[in-house]
Amino acid sequence: MSLGLASMDAVAIYGFNSPQWVMAELAAILAGGCAAGIYPSDTAEQVSFKAKHSGTAIAVVQNKQKADMFLAAAADLPKLKAIVVWDETDGIPDSTSDIQIFTWSTLIDLGKSGSDASLDERMNAQEPGQCCAYIYTSGTTGMPKAVMISHDNILFEARLAFDLIPNMGEDADAGERIISYLPLSHVAGMMVDIISPITIAATKPGYATLHFARPYDLKAGTLGDRLRAVRPTLFLGVPRVWEKIQEKIMAKSAANPTTGVKNSLKLWALGLGLEHQQNCQLGGSGAYGTGYAIAEKLVLSKVKGLLGLDACKFCFTGAAPIKTDTLQFYGRLGE
């Protein structure tokens, strides 16, 4: 607001998942604006299109390189007033006659001098059906299209999800853990990583902590390291993420095969895990096979621990179809 954000103006956010990304989105929404996330992998052309299409007034970006993309497109962005850079490692660009450039720390200082009464006025003026965020499509069929997400829509979806997931947010002494690595500019990332922790804290006895993956984790195949460190209690993976984890485990298993009694025990335990998961499908009995508790203790829990998913209450997939083979692979690990 100190930078000139008017009600319903767009705040473009461009960079990899970070606390600053989350704070920029919430700040934009609470100030009466619309958050307009940009995929970290977007090209300069896509950035320019989305900024112009949304009517971006403020851009919050990860680094100088991303700030330069906005400056290069400034002639087509008449509403752009300011750019905020949260990672100053490579410095920041110079301000121009029309666009001011700020560091994250400077933005915080400006916020301290702002009026709480003015902020309260913006928040009180908001209505449930009003837009709070633009979620852009991938642009596989022409230029990206903006889906308008309303305040009540995103809150309803998050509230519904956590009313349906057993035991989520019910323990006041042990908070839920979420790892943020999927694009926050996607509606799934927004709901799970940004809205869900707030929803849990506001409606349940417990709380949630959001952890952030490293920008290189998916490409370098080190997401498993982060999962083992965080041990999330809620984890969303698109099909390709689940497939990559599966492929890595299968390759490791092939390189170090088990034999004899140990192999027989493993196959027996995995069989019981899959049997139980199939019994949990719609219309199933939910029954456990004989010896399941032993299989869980000796085999299944150890495999889930190696994955970093041993504390997970709810794992889910979405955004694209997933192979039956992949679902059965994880089904074998049991609950």
PDB file of C-alpha atoms in Angstrom, residues 62-335:
ATOM      1  CA  GLN A  62      13.524 -13.364  -6.352  1.00  0.00           C
ATOM      2  CA  ASN A  63      16.585 -11.681  -7.845  1.00  0.00           C
ATOM      3  CA  LYS A  64      18.058  -9.054 -10.170  1.00  0.00           C
ATOM      4  CA  GLN A  65      17.683 -11.237 -13.269  1.00  0.00           C
ATOM      5  CA  LYS A  66      13.933 -11.502 -12.736  1.00  0.00           C
ATOM      6  CA  ALA A  67      13.643  -7.795 -11.940  1.00  0.00           C
ATOM      7  CA  ASP A  68      15.385  -7.006 -15.226  1.00  0.00           C
ATOM      8  CA  MET A  69      12.665  -8.933 -17.100  1.00  0.00           C
ATOM      9  CA  PHE A  70      10.033  -6.550 -15.742  1.00  0.00           C
ATOM     10  CA  LEU A  71      12.149  -3.514 -16.511  1.00  0.00           C
ATOM     11  CA  ALA A  72      12.683  -4.734 -20.076  1.00  0.00           C
ATOM     12  CA  ALA A  73       8.914  -4.966 -20.511  1.00  0.00           C
ATOM     13  CA  ALA A  74       8.185  -1.675 -18.719  1.00  0.00           C
ATOM     14  CA  ALA A  75       6.970   0.082 -21.878  1.00  0.00           C
ATOM     15  CA  ASP A  76       4.050  -2.383 -22.017  1.00  0.00           C
ATOM     16  CA  LEU A  77       3.315  -2.208 -18.283  1.00  0.00           C
ATOM     17  CA  PRO A  78       1.741   1.198 -17.663  1.00  0.00           C
ATOM     18  CA  LYS A  79       0.517   0.355 -14.151  1.00  0.00           C
ATOM     19  CA  LEU A  80       3.863  -0.943 -12.842  1.00  0.00           C
ATOM     20  CA  LYS A  81       5.012   1.352 -10.015  1.00  0.00           C
ATOM     21  CA  ALA A  82       7.602  -0.650  -8.094  1.00  0.00           C
ATOM     22  CA  ILE A  83       9.694  -3.828  -8.033  1.00  0.00           C
ATOM     23  CA  VAL A  84      10.797  -5.514  -4.796  1.00  0.00           C
ATOM     24  CA  VAL A  85      13.786  -7.918  -4.845  1.00  0.00           C
ATOM     25  CA  TRP A  86      14.049 -10.404  -1.975  1.00  0.00           C
ATOM     26  CA  ASP A  87      17.454 -11.965  -2.799  1.00  0.00           C
ATOM     27  CA  GLU A  88      20.125  -9.275  -3.152  1.00  0.00           C
ATOM     28  CA  THR A  89      23.026 -11.667  -3.817  1.00  0.00           C
ATOM     29  CA  ASP A  90      23.492 -10.290  -7.358  1.00  0.00           C
ATOM     30  CA  GLY A  91      22.495  -6.762  -6.390  1.00  0.00           C
ATOM     31  CA  ILE A  92      19.390  -4.936  -7.573  1.00  0.00           C
ATOM     32  CA  PRO A  93      18.724  -2.800 -10.659  1.00  0.00           C
ATOM     33  CA  ASP A  94      18.619   0.977 -10.455  1.00  0.00           C
ATOM     34  CA  SER A  95      15.264   2.714 -10.149  1.00  0.00           C
ATOM     35  CA  THR A  96      13.938   4.484 -13.231  1.00  0.00           C
ATOM     36  CA  SER A  97      11.876   7.637 -13.535  1.00  0.00           C
ATOM     37  CA  ASP A  98       8.681   5.554 -13.538  1.00  0.00           C
ATOM     38  CA  ILE A  99       9.554   2.429 -11.548  1.00  0.00           C
ATOM     39  CA  GLN A 100      11.123   2.330  -8.096  1.00  0.00           C
ATOM     40  CA  ILE A 101      13.289  -0.616  -7.051  1.00  0.00           C
ATOM     41  CA  PHE A 102      13.335  -1.771  -3.425  1.00  0.00           C
ATOM     42  CA  THR A 103      14.979  -4.477  -1.366  1.00  0.00           C
ATOM     43  CA  TRP A 104      12.877  -6.717   0.873  1.00  0.00           C
ATOM     44  CA  SER A 105      14.254  -5.033   4.012  1.00  0.00           C
ATOM     45  CA  THR A 106      13.292  -1.618   2.636  1.00  0.00           C
ATOM     46  CA  LEU A 107       9.763  -2.873   2.013  1.00  0.00           C
ATOM     47  CA  ILE A 108       9.547  -4.006   5.643  1.00  0.00           C
ATOM     48  CA  ASP A 109      10.661  -0.556   6.827  1.00  0.00           C
ATOM     49  CA  LEU A 110       8.040   1.095   4.628  1.00  0.00           C
ATOM     50  CA  GLY A 111       5.402  -1.208   6.079  1.00  0.00           C
ATOM     51  CA  LYS A 112       6.257  -0.139   9.624  1.00  0.00           C
ATOM     52  CA  SER A 113       5.367   3.423   8.762  1.00  0.00           C
ATOM     53  CA  GLY A 114       2.023   2.445   7.231  1.00  0.00           C
ATOM     54  CA  SER A 115      -1.372   3.014   8.808  1.00  0.00           C
ATOM     55  CA  ASP A 116      -3.093   0.083  10.523  1.00  0.00           C
ATOM     56  CA  ALA A 117      -6.399   1.903  10.112  1.00  0.00           C
ATOM     57  CA  SER A 118      -5.935   2.061   6.343  1.00  0.00           C
ATOM     58  CA  LEU A 119      -5.115  -1.649   6.209  1.00  0.00           C
ATOM     59  CA  ASP A 120      -8.158  -2.499   8.339  1.00  0.00           C
ATOM     60  CA  GLU A 121     -10.293  -0.434   5.974  1.00  0.00           C
ATOM     61  CA  ARG A 122      -9.019  -2.436   2.986  1.00  0.00           C
ATOM     62  CA  MET A 123      -9.657  -5.760   4.715  1.00  0.00           C
ATOM     63  CA  ASN A 124     -13.122  -4.782   5.951  1.00  0.00           C
ATOM     64  CA  ALA A 125     -14.117  -3.764   2.426  1.00  0.00           C
ATOM     65  CA  GLN A 126     -13.431  -7.217   1.018  1.00  0.00           C
ATOM     66  CA  GLU A 127     -16.346  -9.486   0.100  1.00  0.00           C
ATOM     67  CA  PRO A 128     -16.386 -13.303  -0.215  1.00  0.00           C
ATOM     68  CA  GLY A 129     -17.021 -13.389  -3.963  1.00  0.00           C
ATOM     69  CA  GLN A 130     -14.253 -10.935  -4.838  1.00  0.00           C
ATOM     70  CA  CYS A 131     -11.094 -12.122  -6.585  1.00  0.00           C
ATOM     71  CA  CYS A 132      -7.999 -12.541  -4.398  1.00  0.00           C
ATOM     72  CA  ALA A 133      -5.641 -14.255  -6.854  1.00  0.00           C
ATOM     73  CA  TYR A 134      -5.055 -14.973 -10.525  1.00  0.00           C
ATOM     74  CA  ILE A 135      -3.928 -18.514 -11.289  1.00  0.00           C
ATOM     75  CA  TYR A 136      -2.508 -18.703 -14.811  1.00  0.00           C
ATOM     76  CA  THR A 137      -2.815 -21.808 -16.954  1.00  0.00           C
ATOM     77  CA  SER A 138       0.322 -23.345 -18.437  1.00  0.00           C
ATOM     78  CA  GLY A 139      -0.284 -21.852 -21.875  1.00  0.00           C
ATOM     79  CA  THR A 140      -0.022 -25.124 -23.793  1.00  0.00           C
ATOM     80  CA  THR A 141      -2.861 -23.985 -26.082  1.00  0.00           C
ATOM     81  CA  GLY A 142      -2.061 -20.366 -26.831  1.00  0.00           C
ATOM     82  CA  MET A 143      -1.134 -17.736 -24.262  1.00  0.00           C
ATOM     83  CA  PRO A 144      -1.878 -18.458 -20.573  1.00  0.00           C
ATOM     84  CA  LYS A 145      -5.363 -17.723 -19.274  1.00  0.00           C
ATOM     85  CA  ALA A 146      -6.090 -16.330 -15.818  1.00  0.00           C
ATOM     86  CA  VAL A 147      -8.438 -18.186 -13.484  1.00  0.00           C
ATOM     87  CA  MET A 148      -9.926 -15.809 -10.925  1.00  0.00           C
ATOM     88  CA  ILE A 149      -9.806 -17.329  -7.428  1.00  0.00           C
ATOM     89  CA  SER A 150     -12.179 -15.778  -4.910  1.00  0.00           C
ATOM     90  CA  HIS A 151     -11.677 -15.449  -1.155  1.00  0.00           C
ATOM     91  CA  ASP A 152     -14.514 -17.838  -0.314  1.00  0.00           C
ATOM     92  CA  ASN A 153     -13.523 -20.368  -2.970  1.00  0.00           C
ATOM     93  CA  ILE A 154      -9.964 -20.977  -1.776  1.00  0.00           C
ATOM     94  CA  LEU A 155     -10.969 -21.002   1.902  1.00  0.00           C
ATOM     95  CA  PHE A 156     -13.861 -23.388   1.261  1.00  0.00           C
ATOM     96  CA  GLU A 157     -11.579 -25.827  -0.582  1.00  0.00           C
ATOM     97  CA  ALA A 158      -8.947 -25.783   2.170  1.00  0.00           C
ATOM     98  CA  ARG A 159     -11.521 -26.101   4.963  1.00  0.00           C
ATOM     99  CA  LEU A 160     -13.259 -28.979   3.187  1.00  0.00           C
ATOM    100  CA  ALA A 161      -9.969 -30.831   2.673  1.00  0.00           C
ATOM    101  CA  PHE A 162      -9.003 -30.663   6.332  1.00  0.00           C
ATOM    102  CA  ASP A 163     -12.429 -31.602   7.569  1.00  0.00           C
ATOM    103  CA  LEU A 164     -12.120 -34.791   5.490  1.00  0.00           C
ATOM    104  CA  ILE A 165      -8.527 -35.780   6.369  1.00  0.00           C
ATOM    105  CA  PRO A 166      -8.566 -37.772   9.654  1.00  0.00           C
ATOM    106  CA  ASN A 167      -6.622 -36.320  12.603  1.00  0.00           C
ATOM    107  CA  MET A 168      -5.235 -33.372  10.628  1.00  0.00           C
ATOM    108  CA  GLY A 169      -4.539 -30.455  12.973  1.00  0.00           C
ATOM    109  CA  GLU A 170      -6.096 -32.176  15.978  1.00  0.00           C
ATOM    110  CA  ASP A 171      -2.948 -32.423  18.131  1.00  0.00           C
ATOM    111  CA  ALA A 172      -2.178 -29.081  19.775  1.00  0.00           C
ATOM    112  CA  ASP A 173       1.291 -30.241  20.856  1.00  0.00           C
ATOM    113  CA  ALA A 174       2.502 -31.748  17.555  1.00  0.00           C
ATOM    114  CA  GLY A 175       1.997 -29.504  14.563  1.00  0.00           C
ATOM    115  CA  GLU A 176       1.535 -30.623  10.985  1.00  0.00           C
ATOM    116  CA  ARG A 177       4.508 -30.337   8.614  1.00  0.00           C
ATOM    117  CA  ILE A 178       4.284 -29.374   4.950  1.00  0.00           C
ATOM    118  CA  ILE A 179       7.144 -29.119   2.456  1.00  0.00           C
ATOM    119  CA  SER A 180       6.797 -26.462  -0.241  1.00  0.00           C
ATOM    120  CA  TYR A 181       8.335 -27.338  -3.588  1.00  0.00           C
ATOM    121  CA  LEU A 182       5.557 -27.299  -6.212  1.00  0.00           C
ATOM    122  CA  PRO A 183       4.930 -23.882  -7.847  1.00  0.00           C
ATOM    123  CA  LEU A 184       3.051 -21.524  -5.534  1.00  0.00           C
ATOM    124  CA  SER A 185       1.618 -19.907  -8.658  1.00  0.00           C
ATOM    125  CA  HIS A 186      -0.453 -23.088  -9.175  1.00  0.00           C
ATOM    126  CA  VAL A 187      -3.740 -23.402  -7.285  1.00  0.00           C
ATOM    127  CA  ALA A 188      -2.608 -26.629  -5.583  1.00  0.00           C
ATOM    128  CA  GLY A 189       0.559 -24.966  -4.283  1.00  0.00           C
ATOM    129  CA  MET A 190      -1.424 -21.943  -3.138  1.00  0.00           C
ATOM    130  CA  MET A 191      -4.024 -24.006  -1.288  1.00  0.00           C
ATOM    131  CA  VAL A 192      -1.743 -26.618   0.299  1.00  0.00           C
ATOM    132  CA  ASP A 193       1.266 -24.437   1.150  1.00  0.00           C
ATOM    133  CA  ILE A 194      -0.240 -21.008   1.845  1.00  0.00           C
ATOM    134  CA  ILE A 195      -3.925 -21.322   2.730  1.00  0.00           C
ATOM    135  CA  SER A 196      -3.894 -24.706   4.490  1.00  0.00           C
ATOM    136  CA  PRO A 197      -1.534 -23.795   7.380  1.00  0.00           C
ATOM    137  CA  ILE A 198      -3.699 -20.761   8.136  1.00  0.00           C
ATOM    138  CA  THR A 199      -6.873 -22.860   7.914  1.00  0.00           C
ATOM    139  CA  ILE A 200      -5.462 -25.487  10.293  1.00  0.00           C
ATOM    140  CA  ALA A 201      -4.379 -22.867  12.838  1.00  0.00           C
ATOM    141  CA  ALA A 202      -7.715 -21.027  12.622  1.00  0.00           C
ATOM    142  CA  THR A 203     -10.085 -23.999  12.785  1.00  0.00           C
ATOM    143  CA  LYS A 204      -8.227 -26.809  14.564  1.00  0.00           C
ATOM    144  CA  PRO A 205      -6.538 -27.189  17.978  1.00  0.00           C
ATOM    145  CA  GLY A 206      -3.146 -27.648  16.294  1.00  0.00           C
ATOM    146  CA  TYR A 207      -0.947 -25.708  13.891  1.00  0.00           C
ATOM    147  CA  ALA A 208       1.157 -26.273  10.778  1.00  0.00           C
ATOM    148  CA  THR A 209       4.756 -25.465   9.870  1.00  0.00           C
ATOM    149  CA  LEU A 210       5.750 -24.820   6.263  1.00  0.00           C
ATOM    150  CA  HIS A 211       9.239 -25.911   5.185  1.00  0.00           C
ATOM    151  CA  PHE A 212      10.843 -25.005   1.861  1.00  0.00           C
ATOM    152  CA  ALA A 213      12.735 -27.257  -0.542  1.00  0.00           C
ATOM    153  CA  ARG A 214      15.863 -26.020  -2.308  1.00  0.00           C
ATOM    154  CA  PRO A 215      15.446 -24.613  -5.839  1.00  0.00           C
ATOM    155  CA  TYR A 216      17.591 -27.442  -7.269  1.00  0.00           C
ATOM    156  CA  ASP A 217      15.945 -30.394  -5.463  1.00  0.00           C
ATOM    157  CA  LEU A 218      13.698 -31.641  -8.259  1.00  0.00           C
ATOM    158  CA  LYS A 219      16.333 -31.328 -10.976  1.00  0.00           C
ATOM    159  CA  ALA A 220      19.130 -32.789  -8.837  1.00  0.00           C
ATOM    160  CA  GLY A 221      16.961 -35.602  -7.467  1.00  0.00           C
ATOM    161  CA  THR A 222      17.521 -34.506  -3.859  1.00  0.00           C
ATOM    162  CA  LEU A 223      13.891 -34.033  -2.865  1.00  0.00           C
ATOM    163  CA  GLY A 224      14.180 -37.281  -0.898  1.00  0.00           C
ATOM    164  CA  ASP A 225      16.815 -35.655   1.333  1.00  0.00           C
ATOM    165  CA  ARG A 226      14.393 -32.862   2.119  1.00  0.00           C
ATOM    166  CA  LEU A 227      11.538 -35.311   2.784  1.00  0.00           C
ATOM    167  CA  ARG A 228      13.676 -37.247   5.263  1.00  0.00           C
ATOM    168  CA  ALA A 229      14.669 -34.016   7.017  1.00  0.00           C
ATOM    169  CA  VAL A 230      11.129 -32.617   7.268  1.00  0.00           C
ATOM    170  CA  ARG A 231       9.080 -35.855   7.537  1.00  0.00           C
ATOM    171  CA  PRO A 232       5.920 -34.135   6.284  1.00  0.00           C
ATOM    172  CA  THR A 233       2.528 -35.087   7.677  1.00  0.00           C
ATOM    173  CA  LEU A 234       0.853 -33.866   4.465  1.00  0.00           C
ATOM    174  CA  PHE A 235       2.467 -34.306   1.046  1.00  0.00           C
ATOM    175  CA  LEU A 236       1.245 -33.461  -2.440  1.00  0.00           C
ATOM    176  CA  GLY A 237       3.098 -34.814  -5.453  1.00  0.00           C
ATOM    177  CA  VAL A 238       2.215 -34.579  -9.109  1.00  0.00           C
ATOM    178  CA  PRO A 239       2.450 -37.991 -10.850  1.00  0.00           C
ATOM    179  CA  ARG A 240       5.964 -37.361 -12.150  1.00  0.00           C
ATOM    180  CA  VAL A 241       7.261 -36.724  -8.627  1.00  0.00           C
ATOM    181  CA  TRP A 242       5.814 -40.023  -7.381  1.00  0.00           C
ATOM    182  CA  GLU A 243       7.221 -41.794 -10.443  1.00  0.00           C
ATOM    183  CA  LYS A 244      10.710 -40.372  -9.906  1.00  0.00           C
ATOM    184  CA  ILE A 245      10.759 -41.557  -6.284  1.00  0.00           C
ATOM    185  CA  GLN A 246       9.524 -44.971  -7.430  1.00  0.00           C
ATOM    186  CA  GLU A 247      12.197 -45.203 -10.129  1.00  0.00           C
ATOM    187  CA  LYS A 248      14.953 -44.310  -7.686  1.00  0.00           C
ATOM    188  CA  ILE A 249      13.831 -46.937  -5.171  1.00  0.00           C
ATOM    189  CA  MET A 250      13.500 -49.628  -7.828  1.00  0.00           C
ATOM    190  CA  ALA A 251      16.955 -48.840  -9.217  1.00  0.00           C
ATOM    191  CA  LYS A 252      18.473 -49.022  -5.732  1.00  0.00           C
ATOM    192  CA  SER A 253      16.659 -52.292  -5.050  1.00  0.00           C
ATOM    193  CA  ALA A 254      17.897 -53.776  -8.339  1.00  0.00           C
ATOM    194  CA  ALA A 255      21.469 -52.777  -7.489  1.00  0.00           C
ATOM    195  CA  ASN A 256      21.219 -54.352  -4.011  1.00  0.00           C
ATOM    196  CA  PRO A 257      18.841 -57.335  -4.376  1.00  0.00           C
ATOM    197  CA  THR A 258      17.621 -59.242  -1.332  1.00  0.00           C
ATOM    198  CA  THR A 259      17.647 -63.044  -1.335  1.00  0.00           C
ATOM    199  CA  GLY A 260      16.466 -65.976   0.715  1.00  0.00           C
ATOM    200  CA  VAL A 261      14.392 -65.452   3.856  1.00  0.00           C
ATOM    201  CA  LYS A 262      14.895 -61.684   3.791  1.00  0.00           C
ATOM    202  CA  ASN A 263      13.454 -61.436   0.287  1.00  0.00           C
ATOM    203  CA  SER A 264      10.532 -63.688   1.183  1.00  0.00           C
ATOM    204  CA  LEU A 265       9.765 -61.491   4.214  1.00  0.00           C
ATOM    205  CA  LYS A 266       9.859 -58.376   2.074  1.00  0.00           C
ATOM    206  CA  LEU A 267       7.522 -59.800  -0.572  1.00  0.00           C
ATOM    207  CA  TRP A 268       5.125 -61.080   2.106  1.00  0.00           C
ATOM    208  CA  ALA A 269       4.978 -57.677   3.815  1.00  0.00           C
ATOM    209  CA  LEU A 270       4.499 -55.754   0.562  1.00  0.00           C
ATOM    210  CA  GLY A 271       1.741 -58.144  -0.437  1.00  0.00           C
ATOM    211  CA  LEU A 272      -0.115 -57.492   2.817  1.00  0.00           C
ATOM    212  CA  GLY A 273       0.322 -53.751   2.317  1.00  0.00           C
ATOM    213  CA  LEU A 274      -1.235 -53.862  -1.143  1.00  0.00           C
ATOM    214  CA  GLU A 275      -4.045 -56.126   0.052  1.00  0.00           C
ATOM    215  CA  HIS A 276      -4.976 -53.633   2.767  1.00  0.00           C
ATOM    216  CA  GLN A 277      -4.841 -50.663   0.398  1.00  0.00           C
ATOM    217  CA  GLN A 278      -7.110 -52.435  -2.079  1.00  0.00           C
ATOM    218  CA  ASN A 279      -9.499 -53.181   0.780  1.00  0.00           C
ATOM    219  CA  CYS A 280      -9.556 -49.441   1.503  1.00  0.00           C
ATOM    220  CA  GLN A 281     -10.870 -48.595  -1.957  1.00  0.00           C
ATOM    221  CA  LEU A 282     -14.467 -47.411  -2.338  1.00  0.00           C
ATOM    222  CA  GLY A 283     -16.777 -50.225  -1.268  1.00  0.00           C
ATOM    223  CA  GLY A 284     -13.959 -52.206   0.361  1.00  0.00           C
ATOM    224  CA  SER A 285     -13.893 -53.643   3.861  1.00  0.00           C
ATOM    225  CA  GLY A 286     -10.742 -51.842   5.029  1.00  0.00           C
ATOM    226  CA  ALA A 287      -9.563 -55.157   6.450  1.00  0.00           C
ATOM    227  CA  TYR A 288      -5.945 -56.003   7.339  1.00  0.00           C
ATOM    228  CA  GLY A 289      -4.432 -59.318   6.302  1.00  0.00           C
ATOM    229  CA  THR A 290      -3.127 -61.757   8.882  1.00  0.00           C
ATOM    230  CA  GLY A 291       0.217 -60.626  10.239  1.00  0.00           C
ATOM    231  CA  TYR A 292      -0.101 -57.025   9.010  1.00  0.00           C
ATOM    232  CA  ALA A 293       1.142 -55.524  12.298  1.00  0.00           C
ATOM    233  CA  ILE A 294       4.320 -57.612  12.069  1.00  0.00           C
ATOM    234  CA  ALA A 295       4.809 -56.674   8.400  1.00  0.00           C
ATOM    235  CA  GLU A 296       4.383 -53.002   9.303  1.00  0.00           C
ATOM    236  CA  LYS A 297       6.923 -53.157  12.119  1.00  0.00           C
ATOM    237  CA  LEU A 298       9.583 -55.232  10.355  1.00  0.00           C
ATOM    238  CA  VAL A 299       9.383 -53.961   6.766  1.00  0.00           C
ATOM    239  CA  LEU A 300       6.820 -51.338   5.776  1.00  0.00           C
ATOM    240  CA  SER A 301       7.654 -48.726   8.433  1.00  0.00           C
ATOM    241  CA  LYS A 302      11.361 -48.950   7.578  1.00  0.00           C
ATOM    242  CA  VAL A 303      10.740 -48.379   3.857  1.00  0.00           C
ATOM    243  CA  LYS A 304       8.490 -45.395   4.598  1.00  0.00           C
ATOM    244  CA  GLY A 305      11.175 -44.032   6.919  1.00  0.00           C
ATOM    245  CA  LEU A 306      13.749 -44.227   4.130  1.00  0.00           C
ATOM    246  CA  LEU A 307      11.349 -42.221   1.951  1.00  0.00           C
ATOM    247  CA  GLY A 308      10.727 -39.618   4.652  1.00  0.00           C
ATOM    248  CA  LEU A 309       6.996 -40.430   4.541  1.00  0.00           C
ATOM    249  CA  ASP A 310       6.710 -42.417   7.776  1.00  0.00           C
ATOM    250  CA  ALA A 311       4.865 -39.579   9.554  1.00  0.00           C
ATOM    251  CA  CYS A 312       2.620 -38.703   6.614  1.00  0.00           C
ATOM    252  CA  LYS A 313      -1.099 -38.757   7.407  1.00  0.00           C
ATOM    253  CA  PHE A 314      -2.185 -37.987   3.863  1.00  0.00           C
ATOM    254  CA  CYS A 315      -0.305 -38.366   0.582  1.00  0.00           C
ATOM    255  CA  PHE A 316      -2.076 -37.313  -2.571  1.00  0.00           C
ATOM    256  CA  THR A 317      -1.552 -36.793  -6.281  1.00  0.00           C
ATOM    257  CA  GLY A 318      -3.187 -34.584  -8.858  1.00  0.00           C
ATOM    258  CA  ALA A 319      -2.876 -32.317 -11.924  1.00  0.00           C
ATOM    259  CA  ALA A 320      -2.484 -35.264 -14.340  1.00  0.00           C
ATOM    260  CA  PRO A 321      -3.323 -38.985 -14.632  1.00  0.00           C
ATOM    261  CA  ILE A 322      -1.148 -41.371 -12.632  1.00  0.00           C
ATOM    262  CA  LYS A 323      -0.261 -44.945 -13.612  1.00  0.00           C
ATOM    263  CA  THR A 324      -1.943 -47.851 -11.840  1.00  0.00           C
ATOM    264  CA  ASP A 325       1.521 -49.390 -11.392  1.00  0.00           C
ATOM    265  CA  THR A 326       2.663 -46.330  -9.445  1.00  0.00           C
ATOM    266  CA  LEU A 327      -0.425 -46.367  -7.214  1.00  0.00           C
ATOM    267  CA  GLN A 328       0.105 -50.059  -6.482  1.00  0.00           C
ATOM    268  CA  PHE A 329       3.791 -49.474  -5.764  1.00  0.00           C
ATOM    269  CA  TYR A 330       2.933 -47.062  -2.943  1.00  0.00           C
ATOM    270  CA  GLY A 331      -0.087 -49.136  -1.943  1.00  0.00           C
ATOM    271  CA  ARG A 332       2.306 -51.940  -1.049  1.00  0.00           C
ATOM    272  CA  LEU A 333       3.784 -49.692   1.666  1.00  0.00           C
ATOM    273  CA  GLY A 334       0.469 -49.797   3.557  1.00  0.00           C
ATOM    274  CA  GLU A 335      -0.828 -46.968   5.709  1.00  0.00           C
TER     275      GLU A 335
END
